[in-house]
Coordinates of N, CA and C in Angstrom, one line a residue:
X1 N 0.8 -1.2 0.0 CA 0.0 0.0 0.0 C 0.9 1.2 0.0
X2 N 0.6 2.1 -0.9 CA 1.4 3.4 -1.0 C 0.9 4.4 0.0
X3 N 1.8 5.2 0.5 CA 1.4 6.3 1.4 C 0.7 7.4 0.7
X4 N -0.4 7.9 1.1 CA -1.1 9.0 0.5 C -0.7 10.2 1.2
X5 N -0.1 11.2 0.4 CA 0.4 12.4 1.0 C -0.7 13.5 0.9
X6 N -0.5 14.6 1.7 CA -1.4 15.7 1.7 C -1.5 16.3 0.3
X7 N -2.7 16.5 -0.1 CA -3.0 17.0 -1.5 C -3.3 16.0 -2.5
X8 N -3.3 14.7 -2.1 CA -3.6 13.6 -3.0 C -5.0 13.2 -2.7
X9 N -5.7 12.6 -3.7 CA -7.0 12.1 -3.5 C -7.1 10.9 -2.5
X10 N -8.0 11.0 -1.6 CA -8.2 9.9 -0.6 C -7.5 10.3 0.7
X11 N -6.8 11.4 0.7 CA -6.1 11.9 1.9 C -7.0 12.0 3.2
X12 N -8.1 12.6 3.0 CA -9.0 12.8 4.1 C -9.5 11.5 4.7
X13 N -9.9 10.6 3.8 CA -10.4 9.2 4.3 C -9.3 8.5 5.0
X14 N -8.1 8.5 4.5 CA -7.0 7.8 5.2 C -6.7 8.4 6.5
X15 N -6.6 9.8 6.6 CA -6.3 10.4 7.8 C -7.4 10.2 8.9
X16 N -8.6 10.2 8.5 CA -9.7 9.9 9.5 C -9.6 8.6 10.0
X17 N -9.3 7.6 9.2 CA -9.1 6.2 9.7 C -7.9 6.1 10.6
X18 N -6.8 6.7 10.2 CA -5.6 6.7 11.1 C -5.8 7.4 12.4
X19 N -6.5 8.6 12.4 CA -6.7 9.3 13.7 C -7.6 8.5 14.6
X20 N -8.6 7.9 14.0 CA -9.5 7.1 14.9 C -8.8 5.8 15.4
X21 N -8.0 5.2 14.6 CA -7.3 4.0 15.1 C -6.3 4.4 16.2
X22 N -5.6 5.4 16.0 CA -4.6 5.9 17.0 C -5.3 6.3 18.3
X23 N -6.4 7.0 18.2 CA -7.1 7.4 19.4 C -7.6 6.2 20.2
X24 N -8.2 5.2 19.5 CA -8.7 4.0 20.1 C -7.5 3.3 20.8
X25 N -6.4 3.1 20.1 CA -5.2 2.4 20.7 C -4.7 3.2 21.9
X26 N -4.6 4.5 21.8 CA -4.0 5.3 22.9 C -5.0 5.2 24.1
X27 N -6.3 5.3 23.9 CA -7.2 5.2 25.0 C -7.2 3.8 25.6
X28 N -7.0 2.8 24.8 CA -6.9 1.4 25.3 C -5.7 1.3 26.2
X29 N -4.6 1.9 25.8 CA -3.4 1.8 26.7 C -3.6 2.6 28.0
X30 N -4.3 3.7 27.9 CA -4.6 4.5 29.1 C -5.4 3.6 30.1
X31 N -6.4 2.9 29.6 CA -7.3 2.1 30.4 C -6.4 0.9 31.0
X32 N -5.6 0.3 30.1 CA -4.8 -0.8 30.6 C -3.8 -0.4 31.7
X33 N -3.2 0.8 31.6 CA -2.3 1.3 32.7 C -3.1 1.6 33.9
X34 N -4.3 2.1 33.8 CA -5.1 2.4 35.0 C -5.5 1.1 35.7
X35 N -6.0 0.1 34.9 CA -6.4 -1.2 35.5 C -5.2 -1.9 36.1
X36 N -4.0 -1.9 35.4 CA -2.8 -2.5 35.9 C -2.4 -1.9 37.3
X37 N -2.5 -0.5 37.3 CA -2.1 0.2 38.5 C -3.0 -0.2 39.7
X38 N -4.3 -0.3 39.4 CA -5.2 -0.6 40.5 C -5.0 -2.0 40.9
X39 N -4.7 -2.9 40.0 CA -4.5 -4.3 40.4 C -3.2 -4.5 41.2
X40 N -2.2 -3.7 40.8 CA -0.9 -3.8 41.5 C -0.9 -3.2 42.9
X41 N -1.6 -2.0 43.0 CA -1.5 -1.3 44.3 C -2.8 -1.4 45.1
X42 N -3.9 -1.8 44.5 CA -5.1 -1.8 45.2 C -5.7 -0.5 45.5
X43 N -5.2 0.6 44.8 CA -5.7 1.9 45.1 C -5.7 2.7 43.8
X44 N -6.6 3.7 43.7 CA -6.5 4.6 42.6 C -5.4 5.7 42.7
X45 N -5.0 5.9 43.9 CA -4.0 6.9 44.2 C -2.6 6.3 44.1
X46 N -2.1 6.2 42.8 CA -0.8 5.7 42.6 C -0.1 6.4 41.4
X47 N 1.1 6.1 41.2 CA 1.9 6.6 40.1 C 1.2 6.2 38.7
X48 N 0.6 5.0 38.7 CA 0.0 4.5 37.5 C -1.1 5.4 37.1
X49 N -1.9 5.9 38.0 CA -3.0 6.9 37.7 C -2.5 8.1 37.1
X50 N -1.4 8.7 37.6 CA -0.8 9.9 37.0 C -0.3 9.6 35.6
X51 N 0.3 8.4 35.4 CA 0.8 8.1 34.0 C -0.4 7.9 33.1
X52 N -1.5 7.3 33.6 CA -2.7 7.2 32.8 C -3.3 8.5 32.4
X53 N -3.4 9.4 33.4 CA -4.0 10.8 33.1 C -3.1 11.5 32.1
X54 N -1.8 11.4 32.2 CA -0.9 12.0 31.2 C -1.1 11.4 29.8
X55 N -1.3 10.1 29.8 CA -1.6 9.4 28.6 C -2.8 9.8 27.9
X56 N -3.7 10.4 28.6 CA -5.0 11.0 28.0 C -4.7 12.1 27.0
X57 N -3.6 12.9 27.3 CA -3.3 14.0 26.4 C -3.1 13.7 25.0
X58 N -2.2 12.8 24.6 CA -2.0 12.5 23.2 C -3.3 11.8 22.6
X59 N -3.9 10.9 23.5 CA -5.1 10.3 23.0 C -6.2 11.3 22.6
X60 N -6.4 12.3 23.5 CA -7.4 13.3 23.3 C -7.0 14.1 22.0
X61 N -5.8 14.4 21.8 CA -5.3 15.1 20.6 C -5.7 14.4 19.3
X62 N -5.5 13.1 19.3 CA -5.9 12.3 18.2 C -7.4 12.3 18.0
X63 N -8.2 12.2 19.1 CA -9.6 12.2 19.0 C -10.1 13.6 18.4
X64 N -9.5 14.7 18.9 CA -9.9 16.0 18.4 C -9.6 16.1 16.9
X65 N -8.4 15.6 16.4 CA -8.1 15.6 15.0 C -9.2 14.8 14.2
X66 N -9.6 13.7 14.7 CA -10.6 12.9 14.1 C -11.9 13.6 14.0
X67 N -12.3 14.2 15.1 CA -13.6 14.9 15.2 C -13.6 16.1 14.2
X68 N -12.5 16.8 14.1 CA -12.4 17.9 13.2 C -12.5 17.5 11.7
X69 N -11.9 16.3 11.4 CA -12.0 15.8 10.0 C -13.2 15.0 9.7
X70 N -13.9 14.5 10.7 CA -15.0 13.6 10.5 C -16.1 14.1 9.5
X71 N -16.5 15.3 9.6 CA -17.6 15.7 8.7 C -17.2 15.9 7.2
X72 N -15.9 15.8 6.9 CA -15.4 16.1 5.5 C -15.2 14.8 4.8
X73 N -15.3 14.8 3.5 CA -15.2 13.6 2.7 C -14.1 13.9 1.6
X74 N -13.5 12.8 1.2 CA -12.5 12.8 0.1 C -13.2 13.0 -1.2
X75 N -12.5 13.4 -2.2 CA -13.0 13.6 -3.5 C -13.5 12.3 -4.1
X76 N -14.7 12.2 -4.7 CA -15.1 11.0 -5.3 C -14.3 10.6 -6.6
X77 N -14.2 9.3 -6.8 CA -13.3 8.8 -7.9 C -13.7 9.4 -9.3
X78 N -15.0 9.5 -9.5 CA -15.4 10.0 -10.9 C -14.9 11.5 -11.1
X79 N -15.1 12.3 -10.1 CA -14.7 13.7 -10.2 C -13.2 13.8 -10.3
X80 N -12.5 13.0 -9.5 CA -11.0 13.0 -9.6 C -10.5 12.6 -11.0
X81 N -11.1 11.5 -11.6 CA -10.7 11.1 -12.9 C -11.0 12.2 -14.0
X82 N -12.2 12.8 -13.8 CA -12.5 13.9 -14.8 C -11.5 15.1 -14.7
X83 N -11.1 15.4 -13.5 CA -10.2 16.5 -13.3 C -8.8 16.2 -13.8
X84 N -8.4 14.9 -13.6 CA -7.1 14.5 -14.1 C -7.0 14.6 -15.6
X85 N -8.1 14.2 -16.2 CA -8.2 14.3 -17.7 C -8.2 15.7 -18.2
X86 N -9.0 16.6 -17.6 CA -9.2 18.0 -18.1 C -8.1 18.9 -17.6
X87 N -7.4 18.6 -16.6 CA -6.3 19.5 -16.0 C -5.0 18.8 -16.1
X88 N -4.7 18.1 -17.1 CA -3.4 17.3 -17.2 C -2.2 18.2 -17.2
X89 N -2.3 19.4 -17.6 CA -1.1 20.3 -17.7 C -1.0 21.2 -16.5
X90 N -1.9 21.1 -15.6 CA -1.9 22.0 -14.4 C -1.4 21.3 -13.2
X91 N -0.9 22.1 -12.2 CA -0.6 21.6 -10.9 C -1.9 21.4 -10.1
X92 N -2.1 20.2 -9.5 CA -3.3 20.0 -8.9 C -3.1 19.5 -7.4
X93 N -4.1 19.8 -6.6 CA -4.2 19.3 -5.2 C -5.6 18.9 -4.9
X94 N -5.8 17.9 -4.1 CA -7.1 17.4 -3.7 C -7.2 17.2 -2.2
X95 N -8.5 17.1 -1.8 CA -8.8 16.8 -0.4 C -8.1 17.8 0.6
X96 N -8.3 19.0 0.4 CA -7.7 20.0 1.3 C -8.8 20.5 2.4
X97 N -8.3 20.7 3.6 CA -9.2 21.3 4.6 C -8.4 22.5 5.1
X98 N -8.7 23.7 4.4 CA -8.0 24.9 4.7 C -8.5 25.4 6.1
X99 N -7.5 25.8 6.9 CA -7.9 26.2 8.3 C -7.4 27.6 8.5
X100 N -8.2 28.5 9.1 CA -7.8 29.8 9.5 C -8.1 29.8 11.0
X101 N -7.9 31.0 11.6 CA -8.1 31.1 13.1 C -9.6 31.0 13.4
X102 N -10.5 31.4 12.4 CA -11.9 31.5 12.6 C -12.7 30.3 12.0
X103 N -12.2 29.7 11.0 CA -13.0 28.8 10.2 C -12.2 27.6 9.6
X104 N -12.9 26.5 9.5 CA -12.4 25.3 8.8 C -13.1 25.2 7.4
X105 N -12.4 25.2 6.3 CA -13.0 25.3 5.0 C -12.5 24.2 4.1
X106 N -13.3 23.2 3.9 CA -12.9 22.1 3.0 C -12.9 22.5 1.5
X107 N -11.8 22.2 0.8 CA -11.7 22.4 -0.6 C -11.5 21.1 -1.3
X108 N -12.4 20.7 -2.2 CA -12.3 19.4 -2.8 C -11.1 19.3 -3.8
X109 N -10.9 20.3 -4.6 CA -9.9 20.2 -5.6 C -9.3 21.6 -5.8
X110 N -8.1 21.7 -6.2 CA -7.4 23.0 -6.4 C -6.5 22.8 -7.6
X111 N -6.5 23.7 -8.6 CA -5.6 23.7 -9.7 C -4.9 25.1 -9.7
X112 N -3.6 25.0 -10.3 CA -3.0 26.3 -10.4 C -2.1 26.3 -11.6
X113 N -2.0 27.5 -12.2 CA -1.1 27.6 -13.4 C -0.8 29.1 -13.5
X114 N 0.5 29.4 -13.6 CA 1.0 30.8 -13.7 C 0.6 31.6 -12.4
X115 N -0.2 32.6 -12.6 CA -0.6 33.5 -11.5 C -2.1 33.2 -11.1
X116 N -2.6 32.1 -11.5 CA -4.0 31.8 -11.2 C -4.2 30.5 -10.3
X117 N -4.9 30.6 -9.2 CA -5.3 29.5 -8.4 C -6.8 29.4 -8.4
X118 N -7.3 28.2 -8.7 CA -8.7 28.0 -8.8 C -9.1 26.7 -8.0
X119 N -10.1 26.9 -7.2 CA -10.5 25.7 -6.4 C -12.0 25.4 -6.5
X120 N -12.3 24.2 -6.1 CA -13.7 23.7 -6.1 C -14.0 23.3 -4.7
X121 N -15.0 23.9 -4.1 CA -15.5 23.5 -2.7 C -16.9 22.9 -2.8
X122 N -17.0 21.6 -2.7 CA -18.2 20.9 -2.8 C -19.1 21.3 -1.6
X123 N -18.5 21.5 -0.4 CA -19.2 21.8 0.8 C -19.7 23.2 0.8
X124 N -21.0 23.4 1.1 CA -21.6 24.8 1.2 C -21.0 25.5 2.4
X125 N -20.4 24.8 3.4 CA -19.9 25.4 4.6 C -18.6 26.3 4.3
X126 N -18.0 26.0 3.1 CA -16.8 26.8 2.7 C -17.2 28.2 2.3
X127 N -16.7 29.2 2.9 CA -16.9 30.6 2.5 C -16.0 30.9 1.3
X128 N -16.5 30.9 0.1 CA -15.6 31.1 -1.1 C -14.7 32.3 -1.0
X129 N -15.3 33.4 -0.6 CA -14.6 34.7 -0.6 C -13.5 34.6 0.5
X130 N -13.8 34.2 1.7 CA -12.9 34.1 2.8 C -11.7 33.1 2.5
X131 N -12.1 32.0 1.9 CA -11.1 31.0 1.6 C -10.1 31.6 0.6
X132 N -10.6 32.2 -0.5 CA -9.8 32.8 -1.5 C -8.9 33.9 -1.0
X133 N -9.5 34.7 -0.1 CA -8.7 35.8 0.5 C -7.6 35.3 1.4
X134 N -7.9 34.2 2.2 CA -6.8 33.6 3.0 C -5.7 33.1 2.2
X135 N -6.0 32.4 1.1 CA -4.9 31.8 0.3 C -4.1 32.9 -0.4
X136 N -4.8 33.9 -0.9 CA -4.2 35.1 -1.6 C -3.3 35.8 -0.6
X137 N -3.7 36.0 0.6 CA -2.9 36.7 1.6 C -1.7 36.0 2.0
X138 N -1.8 34.7 2.2 CA -0.6 33.8 2.5 C 0.4 33.8 1.4
X139 N -0.1 33.7 0.1 CA 0.8 33.8 -1.0 C 1.5 35.1 -1.1
X140 N 0.8 36.2 -0.8 CA 1.4 37.5 -0.9 C 2.4 37.7 0.2
X141 N 2.1 37.2 1.4 CA 3.1 37.2 2.5 C 4.4 36.5 2.2
X142 N 4.3 35.5 1.3 CA 5.5 34.7 1.0 C 6.1 35.1 -0.4
X143 N 5.8 36.3 -0.9 CA 6.4 36.8 -2.1 C 5.8 36.4 -3.4
X144 N 4.5 35.9 -3.3 CA 3.8 35.6 -4.6 C 2.7 36.6 -4.8
X145 N 3.2 37.8 -5.3 CA 2.2 38.9 -5.6 C 1.4 38.7 -6.9
X146 N 0.4 39.5 -7.0 CA -0.4 39.5 -8.2 C -1.0 38.1 -8.6
X147 N -1.4 37.4 -7.6 CA -2.0 36.1 -7.8 C -3.5 36.3 -7.8
X148 N -4.2 35.6 -8.7 CA -5.7 35.5 -8.8 C -6.1 34.2 -8.1
X149 N -7.0 34.3 -7.1 CA -7.5 33.1 -6.4 C -9.0 33.2 -6.5
X150 N -9.6 32.1 -6.9 CA -11.0 32.0 -7.0 C -11.5 30.6 -6.6
X151 N -12.5 30.5 -5.7 CA -13.0 29.3 -5.2 C -14.5 29.2 -5.7
X152 N -14.8 28.0 -6.2 CA -16.2 27.8 -6.8 C -17.0 26.8 -6.0
X153 N -18.3 27.0 -5.8 CA -19.2 26.0 -5.3 C -19.8 25.3 -6.5
X154 N -19.9 25.9 -7.6 CA -20.5 25.4 -8.9 C -19.4 24.6 -9.6
X155 N -19.6 23.3 -9.6 CA -18.6 22.4 -10.3 C -18.5 22.7 -11.8
X156 N -19.6 22.9 -12.5 CA -19.5 23.2 -13.9 C -18.7 24.5 -14.2
X157 N -18.9 25.5 -13.4 CA -18.1 26.8 -13.6 C -16.7 26.5 -13.3
X158 N -16.4 25.7 -12.3 CA -15.0 25.4 -12.0 C -14.4 24.6 -13.1
X159 N -15.1 23.6 -13.6 CA -14.6 22.8 -14.7 C -14.3 23.6 -16.0
X160 N -15.2 24.5 -16.3 CA -15.0 25.4 -17.4 C -13.7 26.2 -17.3
X161 N -13.5 26.7 -16.1 CA -12.3 27.5 -15.8 C -11.0 26.6 -15.9
X162 N -11.1 25.4 -15.4 CA -10.0 24.4 -15.5 C -9.7 24.1 -16.9
X163 N -10.7 23.9 -17.7 CA -10.4 23.6 -19.2 C -9.7 24.8 -19.8
X164 N -10.2 26.0 -19.5 CA -9.6 27.2 -20.1 C -8.1 27.3 -19.7
X165 N -7.9 27.1 -18.4 CA -6.5 27.2 -17.9 C -5.6 26.1 -18.5
X166 N -6.1 24.9 -18.7 CA -5.4 23.9 -19.3 C -5.1 24.2 -20.8
X167 N -6.0 24.8 -21.5 CA -5.8 25.2 -22.9 C -4.7 26.2 -23.0
X168 N -4.7 27.2 -22.1 CA -3.7 28.2 -22.0 C -2.3 27.6 -21.7
X169 N -2.3 26.7 -20.8 CA -1.0 26.0 -20.4 C -0.5 25.2 -21.6
X170 N -1.4 24.7 -22.5 CA -0.9 23.9 -23.6 C -0.2 24.8 -24.6
X171 N -0.5 26.0 -24.7 CA 0.1 27.0 -25.6 C 1.4 27.5 -25.1
X172 N 1.4 27.9 -23.8 CA 2.5 28.5 -23.1 C 3.6 27.5 -22.8
X173 N 4.8 27.9 -22.8 CA 5.9 27.1 -22.4 C 6.0 27.0 -20.9
X174 N 6.3 25.9 -20.3 CA 6.2 25.7 -18.9 C 7.6 25.9 -18.3
X175 N 8.0 27.2 -18.0 CA 9.2 27.4 -17.3 C 9.0 27.7 -15.8
X176 N 7.7 27.8 -15.5 CA 7.4 28.2 -14.1 C 6.8 27.0 -13.3
X177 N 7.1 25.8 -13.7 CA 6.6 24.6 -13.1 C 7.1 24.5 -11.6
X178 N 8.4 24.8 -11.4 CA 8.9 24.7 -10.0 C 8.2 25.8 -9.1
X179 N 8.0 26.9 -9.7 CA 7.3 28.0 -8.9 C 5.9 27.5 -8.6
X180 N 5.2 26.9 -9.5 CA 3.8 26.4 -9.2 C 3.8 25.3 -8.1
X181 N 4.8 24.5 -8.2 CA 4.9 23.4 -7.1 C 5.2 24.0 -5.8
X182 N 6.0 25.1 -5.7 CA 6.3 25.8 -4.5 C 5.0 26.5 -4.0
X183 N 4.2 27.0 -4.9 CA 2.9 27.6 -4.5 C 2.0 26.5 -3.9
X184 N 1.9 25.4 -4.6 CA 1.1 24.3 -4.1 C 1.6 23.8 -2.7
X185 N 2.9 23.7 -2.5 CA 3.4 23.3 -1.2 C 3.0 24.4 -0.1
X186 N 3.0 25.6 -0.5 CA 2.6 26.7 0.5 C 1.1 26.6 0.8
X187 N 0.3 26.3 -0.2 CA -1.1 26.2 0.1 C -1.4 24.9 0.9
X188 N -0.6 23.9 0.7 CA -0.8 22.6 1.5 C -0.5 22.9 3.0
X189 N 0.3 23.9 3.3 CA 0.6 24.2 4.7 C -0.6 24.8 5.4
X190 N -1.5 25.3 4.6 CA -2.8 25.9 5.2 C -3.8 24.8 5.5
X191 N -3.5 23.6 5.0 CA -4.5 22.5 5.1 C -4.1 21.5 6.2
X192 N -5.1 20.9 6.8 CA -4.9 20.0 7.9 C -4.2 18.7 7.3

């Protein structure tokens, strides 16, 4: 089984499974330490109890990560295949959960070429304007000025934009591929 990295299709599904499994395993260890301590000492007031309580911290962190990701879904296979076909010359990222201090905004797919970043947010909970502004601000702070960022809820409008961007990319020479990969990596830092 290959490891699915952030920005690849299926990332959210794999992470949710991993977070849930780790949380369950860590809580099982906490319970085992607590029971072992009680059986060894005959009291709840022991060093084992302190170790068990401290063990709750990483277990709780995993559970919070799972709860945060639980309502979000990975891109469906049909949409992924269609985008791979229509955006073959563009840099792509999938299964993003863009986080700001105020809001969590899932973005199903993102494509970029040149000075244009275009995303599709299937979830109505994603504030298109706020998400685009956040991405644009972070890009600007990191030296990528004059970027156009647009997030769509309408898949057909997004797909039309993707096809147009891909057609332009077919005509232009790709000297900025490394730059686009750096922009993608920067956007991935905004995602869980």
